[in-house]
XYZ file of C-alpha atoms in Angstrom:
510
model
C 26.863 -8.206 -19.632
C 25.902 -5.145 -17.805
C 22.169 -4.447 -17.434
C 22.297 -1.373 -19.510
C 23.245 -3.401 -22.651
C 20.723 -6.315 -22.202
C 18.231 -6.406 -25.099
C 15.145 -5.500 -23.153
C 16.506 -2.301 -21.778
C 15.267 0.373 -24.239
C 16.180 3.685 -22.699
C 13.520 6.344 -22.976
C 14.546 10.057 -22.925
C 12.728 12.331 -20.466
C 9.342 13.520 -21.902
C 9.914 16.944 -20.360
C 12.702 18.850 -18.389
C 13.410 17.509 -15.041
C 14.651 19.741 -12.282
C 17.162 18.542 -9.776
C 15.676 16.510 -6.985
C 17.969 16.547 -3.900
C 15.745 14.086 -2.108
C 16.184 11.249 -4.626
C 20.090 11.121 -5.494
C 21.157 9.461 -8.575
C 21.173 5.729 -8.219
C 18.420 5.657 -5.570
C 14.710 5.080 -5.876
C 11.781 6.105 -3.608
C 12.155 5.410 0.143
C 10.769 2.059 1.306
C 7.067 2.044 1.836
C 6.111 1.405 5.495
C 4.154 -1.708 6.148
C 0.452 -1.234 6.726
C -0.178 -1.064 10.453
C -1.795 -3.998 12.095
C -1.408 -2.966 15.803
C -0.790 -0.278 17.957
C 2.886 -1.155 18.609
C 4.949 1.849 19.408
C 8.109 0.839 17.557
C 6.386 0.466 14.262
C 4.420 3.605 14.761
C 7.692 5.440 15.456
C 9.170 4.203 12.214
C 6.260 5.469 10.275
C 6.503 8.839 12.151
C 10.066 9.192 11.241
C 9.479 8.251 7.599
C 6.436 10.413 6.920
C 6.608 13.154 9.486
C 10.359 13.807 9.331
C 10.419 13.410 5.553
C 7.654 16.169 5.079
C 9.317 18.423 7.651
C 12.527 18.213 5.629
C 10.700 19.074 2.487
C 9.106 22.123 4.168
C 12.546 23.265 5.437
C 14.315 22.783 2.201
C 11.576 24.396 0.005
C 10.096 26.813 2.445
C 9.610 29.559 -0.137
C 7.340 27.474 -2.215
C 5.216 26.509 0.817
C 4.610 29.964 2.173
C 1.526 32.040 1.858
C -0.956 29.539 3.137
C -4.398 30.485 4.100
C -4.763 27.345 6.309
C -5.740 27.573 9.859
C -2.853 26.975 12.314
C 0.330 28.660 13.394
C 1.416 31.606 11.303
C 4.720 33.506 11.406
C 3.912 36.388 9.031
C 3.864 39.119 11.733
C 7.185 40.987 12.334
C 8.988 40.087 15.548
C 8.328 42.186 18.656
C 11.100 40.827 20.667
C 14.863 40.604 20.349
C 16.161 38.569 17.306
C 16.454 34.800 18.043
C 19.824 33.564 19.153
C 21.954 31.291 16.938
C 20.641 28.191 18.543
C 16.948 29.043 17.993
C 15.063 26.928 15.459
C 12.724 28.720 13.143
C 9.070 27.602 13.076
C 8.127 26.029 9.726
C 5.342 27.737 7.937
C 2.335 25.659 6.978
C 2.173 24.135 3.495
C -0.144 25.605 0.989
C -2.483 22.979 -0.217
C -4.114 23.915 -3.644
C -7.775 23.875 -3.906
C -9.842 22.304 -6.617
C -10.420 25.690 -8.143
C -6.733 26.470 -8.147
C -5.828 23.146 -9.779
C -8.520 23.653 -12.395
C -7.378 27.241 -13.094
C -3.688 26.212 -13.418
C -4.348 23.167 -15.649
C -2.045 23.200 -18.647
C -2.674 21.890 -22.148
C -2.743 18.165 -22.177
C -2.729 17.709 -18.431
C -5.073 15.645 -16.492
C -7.998 16.985 -14.502
C -7.739 16.573 -10.728
C -9.384 16.894 -7.400
C -7.946 16.999 -3.914
C -9.332 16.120 -0.401
C -7.807 18.441 2.156
C -9.268 17.033 5.391
C -8.968 19.289 8.456
C -10.050 16.845 11.133
C -8.174 17.557 14.317
C -5.641 14.817 14.831
C -3.175 14.065 17.674
C 0.172 15.738 17.102
C 1.796 12.566 15.607
C 1.690 10.711 12.303
C -1.454 8.748 11.992
C -1.306 5.886 9.425
C -4.135 5.795 6.844
C -5.936 2.455 6.552
C -7.538 1.070 3.440
C -8.394 2.487 0.101
C -11.552 0.697 -1.269
C -13.227 1.568 -4.544
C -16.870 0.742 -4.221
C -19.208 1.576 -7.009
C -18.518 5.274 -7.862
C -16.866 6.098 -4.505
C -13.388 5.924 -2.951
C -13.466 5.011 0.736
C -10.808 5.273 3.339
C -10.390 4.688 7.095
C -8.389 7.256 8.959
C -7.952 7.433 12.626
C -11.448 7.371 14.100
C -13.584 7.723 11.086
C -14.444 6.139 7.677
C -15.133 8.596 4.794
C -16.471 8.109 1.283
C -15.709 10.453 -1.605
C -17.376 10.545 -5.078
C -14.957 9.517 -7.595
C -16.036 12.068 -10.304
C -15.309 15.160 -8.156
C -14.051 14.111 -4.688
C -17.133 15.414 -2.839
C -17.717 13.796 0.563
C -20.852 11.638 0.442
C -20.797 10.227 3.968
C -18.611 9.541 6.945
C -18.854 7.312 9.929
C -17.447 8.232 13.200
C -15.598 5.478 15.375
C -15.161 5.429 19.103
C -11.503 4.510 19.010
C -8.595 4.562 16.452
C -8.497 1.991 13.543
C -5.871 -0.841 14.048
C -6.339 -2.917 10.949
C -8.504 -3.280 7.755
C -8.851 -5.945 5.094
C -7.633 -5.310 1.600
C -11.058 -6.250 -0.049
C -14.546 -5.646 1.095
C -17.302 -8.267 0.338
C -18.783 -8.409 -3.109
C -21.733 -6.326 -1.852
C -19.490 -3.629 -0.292
C -19.324 -4.553 3.417
C -16.096 -4.265 5.454
C -15.158 -5.321 8.860
C -12.682 -2.960 10.642
C -10.553 -3.697 13.742
C -10.403 -0.940 16.169
C -8.369 -0.410 19.371
C -10.271 -1.083 22.608
C -9.091 2.289 23.987
C -7.860 5.726 22.712
C -4.535 5.373 24.521
C -1.397 5.496 22.252
C 0.306 2.617 24.222
C -1.015 -0.495 25.876
C -4.043 -0.794 23.632
C -5.448 -4.051 22.195
C -6.658 -4.523 18.581
C -9.869 -6.480 19.670
C -12.931 -4.440 18.580
C -14.632 -5.590 15.392
C -17.116 -3.228 13.526
C -19.024 -3.917 10.281
C -19.673 -0.983 7.950
C -21.572 -0.996 4.612
C -19.340 0.943 2.357
C -22.135 1.464 -0.257
C -24.451 3.191 2.218
C -22.157 4.407 5.096
C -24.323 2.582 7.592
C -22.603 1.011 10.503
C -23.505 -2.691 11.489
C -22.709 -5.051 14.226
C -19.971 -4.689 16.757
C -18.139 -7.387 18.815
C -15.014 -8.026 20.810
C -12.396 -10.728 20.010
C -11.938 -13.263 22.711
C -8.399 -13.757 24.245
C -7.526 -16.801 26.341
C -3.794 -15.990 26.897
C -2.665 -19.064 24.899
C -1.198 -17.625 21.684
C -4.326 -15.458 20.848
C -3.611 -12.044 22.008
C -4.615 -9.064 19.948
C -1.434 -6.905 20.092
C -0.979 -7.931 16.595
C -3.820 -8.912 14.230
C -4.314 -9.416 10.612
C -7.576 -9.774 8.561
C -8.862 -10.663 5.121
C -12.266 -10.899 3.570
C -13.283 -13.498 0.965
C -16.877 -13.947 -0.017
C -19.030 -13.281 3.009
C -16.309 -14.332 5.484
C -13.709 -12.326 7.334
C -10.669 -14.310 8.611
C -8.681 -12.792 11.548
C -5.261 -13.899 12.852
C -4.638 -13.236 16.479
C -0.899 -13.700 17.249
C -0.594 -17.340 16.352
C -4.242 -18.399 16.129
C -7.024 -17.602 13.639
C -10.735 -17.857 13.140
C -13.285 -16.929 10.618
C -16.529 -14.910 11.126
C -19.603 -14.302 9.003
C -19.511 -10.677 7.747
C -23.370 -10.229 7.660
C -23.814 -10.769 11.433
C -20.425 -11.265 13.140
C -21.221 -14.986 13.979
C -17.983 -17.178 14.384
C -17.987 -19.764 11.720
C -14.957 -21.864 12.526
C -11.356 -21.812 13.832
C -8.459 -22.008 11.397
C -6.408 -24.663 13.017
C -2.703 -25.159 13.339
C -1.394 -27.968 11.230
C 1.187 -30.579 11.919
C 0.253 -29.985 15.544
C 2.498 -27.496 17.143
C 4.517 -26.940 13.997
C 2.552 -24.551 11.745
C 1.071 -21.403 13.144
C -1.259 -19.221 11.191
C 0.455 -15.939 10.713
C -1.279 -13.825 7.805
C -4.283 -14.104 5.670
C -5.003 -12.986 2.102
C -8.409 -12.364 0.657
C -10.331 -11.491 -2.419
C -12.032 -14.133 -4.714
C -10.082 -16.807 -2.692
C -8.980 -17.018 0.923
C -5.380 -17.974 1.642
C -3.665 -18.636 4.974
C 0.129 -18.195 5.432
C 1.659 -20.203 8.303
C 5.101 -20.238 9.966
C 6.193 -23.893 10.403
C 8.892 -25.653 12.376
C 9.839 -22.329 14.155
C 11.606 -24.206 16.879
C 14.346 -25.464 14.527
C 15.349 -22.534 12.265
C 17.590 -24.529 10.090
C 14.453 -26.642 9.167
C 11.951 -23.871 9.284
C 9.634 -23.355 6.279
C 6.339 -21.526 5.432
C 3.134 -22.965 4.140
C 0.230 -21.421 2.398
C -3.139 -23.204 2.040
C -6.341 -22.254 0.300
C -9.433 -22.829 2.454
C -13.103 -22.647 1.531
C -14.252 -19.314 3.083
C -17.673 -20.705 4.035
C -16.672 -23.999 5.548
C -12.848 -23.825 6.416
C -12.152 -26.859 4.323
C -8.632 -26.994 2.965
C -8.510 -27.039 -0.737
C -4.757 -27.300 -1.268
C -1.348 -26.747 0.489
C 2.053 -25.523 -0.670
C 5.054 -25.452 1.517
C 8.358 -23.768 0.831
C 11.803 -25.428 0.881
C 13.401 -25.362 4.295
C 15.255 -22.079 4.758
C 12.737 -20.013 2.648
C 9.832 -17.893 3.645
C 6.711 -16.613 1.898
C 7.189 -12.853 1.323
C 4.004 -11.505 -0.242
C 0.795 -12.780 -1.882
C 0.730 -11.027 -5.205
C -2.556 -12.667 -6.275
C -5.093 -15.134 -4.847
C -6.579 -16.136 -8.161
C -4.408 -17.373 -9.781
C -2.289 -17.852 -6.627
C 1.069 -16.112 -7.028
C 3.492 -15.606 -4.213
C 6.944 -14.458 -3.521
C 9.459 -16.488 -1.578
C 12.648 -15.132 0.210
C 15.629 -16.707 1.702
C 15.308 -16.751 5.548
C 18.730 -15.136 5.981
C 19.493 -13.193 2.858
C 15.979 -11.964 2.608
C 15.296 -9.538 -0.252
C 18.698 -10.413 -1.980
C 17.404 -13.913 -2.696
C 13.742 -13.767 -3.906
C 11.585 -15.546 -6.457
C 7.996 -15.205 -7.884
C 6.211 -18.558 -7.688
C 2.898 -19.212 -9.630
C 0.887 -21.983 -8.242
C -1.558 -24.163 -10.060
C -5.269 -24.927 -9.097
C -3.932 -27.851 -6.930
C -1.332 -25.819 -5.115
C 1.651 -27.184 -6.913
C 4.324 -24.790 -8.173
C 3.606 -24.233 -11.829
C 6.474 -21.830 -12.531
C 9.257 -20.085 -10.607
C 10.570 -16.841 -11.919
C 13.738 -15.347 -10.842
C 13.517 -11.531 -11.659
C 16.873 -10.509 -10.213
C 18.987 -10.805 -13.465
C 16.828 -7.967 -14.875
C 17.385 -5.830 -11.796
C 13.936 -6.196 -10.109
C 13.829 -5.891 -6.320
C 11.384 -7.650 -3.976
C 8.469 -5.245 -3.246
C 10.591 -2.072 -3.140
C 13.569 -4.049 -1.832
C 11.851 -4.959 1.608
C 10.528 -8.015 3.288
C 8.064 -7.771 6.150
C 6.637 -11.220 7.048
C 4.795 -9.776 9.987
C 2.666 -7.322 8.063
C -0.126 -7.401 5.491
C 0.536 -10.287 3.166
C -0.985 -8.385 0.204
C 0.926 -5.101 0.646
C 3.174 -5.109 -2.434
C 2.192 -2.313 -4.780
C 5.260 -3.029 -6.982
C 3.567 -6.051 -8.552
C 0.236 -6.759 -10.368
C -1.032 -9.975 -11.644
C -3.554 -10.413 -14.529
C -3.947 -11.896 -17.948
C -1.377 -14.611 -17.379
C 1.235 -11.929 -16.526
C 2.925 -10.567 -13.491
C 3.991 -6.869 -13.814
C 6.974 -5.813 -11.757
C 7.858 -2.237 -11.062
C 10.804 -0.658 -9.300
C 12.899 2.503 -8.868
C 13.877 2.669 -12.487
C 12.196 -0.044 -14.455
C 8.979 -1.898 -15.236
C 8.468 -5.276 -16.983
C 6.051 -8.113 -17.538
C 6.792 -11.835 -17.105
C 4.655 -14.701 -18.485
C 3.425 -16.886 -15.595
C 3.404 -20.018 -17.742
C 6.731 -19.763 -19.488
C 8.601 -17.534 -16.974
C 9.910 -15.464 -19.755
C 10.124 -11.679 -19.872
C 7.513 -10.385 -22.266
C 8.506 -6.815 -22.280
C 10.369 -4.224 -20.216
C 11.178 -0.543 -19.973
C 14.036 1.113 -18.137
C 14.461 4.863 -17.419
C 17.656 7.032 -17.389
C 17.079 7.996 -13.799
C 14.496 10.708 -14.583
C 11.737 8.920 -12.762
C 11.127 8.498 -9.054
C 9.769 4.844 -9.552
C 7.275 2.790 -11.540
C 4.228 1.263 -10.013
C 2.258 -1.169 -12.141
C -1.423 -0.518 -12.038
C -3.317 -3.031 -14.248
C -2.770 -5.577 -17.019
C -4.361 -4.380 -20.209
C -5.368 -6.132 -23.584
C -2.727 -7.463 -25.844
C -0.424 -8.206 -22.873
C 0.060 -4.544 -22.233
C 0.393 -2.877 -18.883
C -0.713 0.448 -17.260
C 1.973 2.002 -15.225
C 2.137 4.973 -12.863
C 5.494 6.689 -13.285
C 6.034 8.637 -9.979
C 7.017 12.216 -10.283
C 9.586 14.065 -8.250
C 9.268 17.135 -6.012
C 9.315 19.425 -9.025
C 8.018 17.264 -11.865
C 4.733 15.699 -12.094
C 4.197 11.982 -12.813
C 2.190 10.278 -15.525
C 0.328 7.059 -16.276
C 1.365 5.257 -19.471
C 0.712 2.057 -21.286
C 3.346 -0.348 -22.662
C 3.501 -3.763 -24.154
C 5.561 -6.149 -26.124
C 8.061 -4.004 -28.037
C 9.001 -1.994 -25.061
C 9.567 1.633 -25.354
C 8.197 1.825 -28.910
C 4.801 0.941 -27.555
C 4.532 3.553 -24.844
C 1.470 5.749 -24.952
C 0.686 8.355 -22.284
C -2.686 7.813 -20.816
C -2.601 10.673 -18.122
C -0.045 13.388 -17.796
C -0.469 14.716 -14.198
C -0.734 18.496 -13.628
C 2.344 20.485 -12.661
C 0.298 22.364 -10.166
C -0.094 19.249 -7.969
C 3.409 17.945 -8.362
C 4.623 18.621 -4.800
C 1.495 17.116 -3.318
C 1.668 14.083 -5.595
C 5.291 13.589 -4.637
C 4.415 13.181 -0.943
C 1.557 10.668 -1.821
C 3.202 8.856 -4.763
C 6.473 7.834 -3.212
C 5.016 6.669 0.159
C 1.319 5.765 -0.086
C -1.544 3.796 -1.601
C -2.985 3.952 -5.117
C -5.922 2.609 -7.015
C -6.571 2.781 -10.759
C -10.180 2.318 -11.888
C -11.310 2.988 -15.374
C -9.037 5.813 -16.431
C -8.883 7.398 -13.013
C -5.843 7.258 -10.653
C -6.417 7.765 -6.965
C -3.603 8.477 -4.521
C -3.468 8.593 -0.737
C -0.559 9.127 1.808
C 0.807 6.469 4.008
C -0.068 8.836 7.072
C -1.382 12.113 8.141
C 0.422 14.351 10.531
C -1.475 15.988 13.364
C 1.086 18.872 13.360
C -0.492 21.751 11.571
C 2.877 22.840 10.201
C 3.351 19.481 8.427
C -0.189 19.042 7.241
C -0.764 17.287 3.917
C -3.975 16.495 2.062
C -5.514 13.071 2.402
C -6.512 12.183 -1.189
C -5.607 13.159 -4.682
C -7.123 11.960 -7.950
C -6.600 12.328 -11.624
C -8.605 11.603 -14.856
C -8.480 12.729 -18.465
């Protein structure tokens, strides 16, 4: 039976006209979201540069007329030429994008559209794409780390409340701060683009903007280099993986608490950590015999390091992403076929597999159809866990599975008029809040759906048409947060080239 005739697929007609989108051909969803940076490794940075920088440049070239008339500082080409016309091989200089102001957005707001504010940061950046790091909602502020500063904006209107300057660029940030709003950021040791180490720790209080302690990670040269690091916070503890070793530190003062050991000596190496209300450690095991290789995840007590439980995959399977730490819900993928063979595994309080779900028959892809087991273990915005459900999104569908029974509770599939569905939160009555991404010419929306599928859909936010182009750049490749009835979007990176400048944050509310 073809997917279009399966009972759960209830096609929803487009709620408003949709112009042609040449950047998302029929049958394709949004481009893969780049993994969150944990380094300064040139190859990964180049990939992000090509994805974000080149993509924005392509949009500017294709839609140059809609991006003209900017009053931004930077190169302009409005004056008539004073020299001979360019030759056939000359390349035109792109005009800077016009970023709408808050006043323009308010003035152009249509009936039924959400209110919005925008952060158009003009900080001078190197002429390359700089990945953004972290999006933390702390109290009534949205906080973000970019390049060499951490900035807080008021959720109600986007006003900047404070900023902290950093001596060197950011390498890595945990997904969650401590319950009292403190974060530990990993910085490069030098400004250099290549050859840097991610070994500088700095604590910042995100509620006040006050910086705290600073320390340097120790490297012995025995599997604990800091070219690649990963970090996570649980309670008052920050866990940091350096290459194949890991340790835990107290967030309050930076004091080392304990080492997170290898297990089955020489066979299981800590590779990634996941934080929040629990602390999980993902390890690569038996890596010298690939046919027998497997992955392990263990929950440890953040304060003492004591292991509470362990779960290991079957040989030949890897842990893809940690979708939730409480309850523990992970994805597993086949070591060779990767995203083509994936599952959702819900673990019980003792670490035993409680339910394994195969979402492939309903057409769901693994975290935007990508697998990156060297990046942030919690970077999968296509899945949200809560209320006994896992919500899965994708290029043209969204649905909810019961973590106890493994059955699909509800689902909605589009006719190709969307650029993707991102689950935001599980709501009451087994419902889900979903961000439907817009296209270059059509704004997105936030809706709620539940058991009953399309008949239950209710729009919560209809995003304004005046910010559709900016939203497209952030929504397809970026971060998002949904707090109360407010949606916050940030791009995956910022380009230091003025002609490819894009804003840093965009938020919507009723």
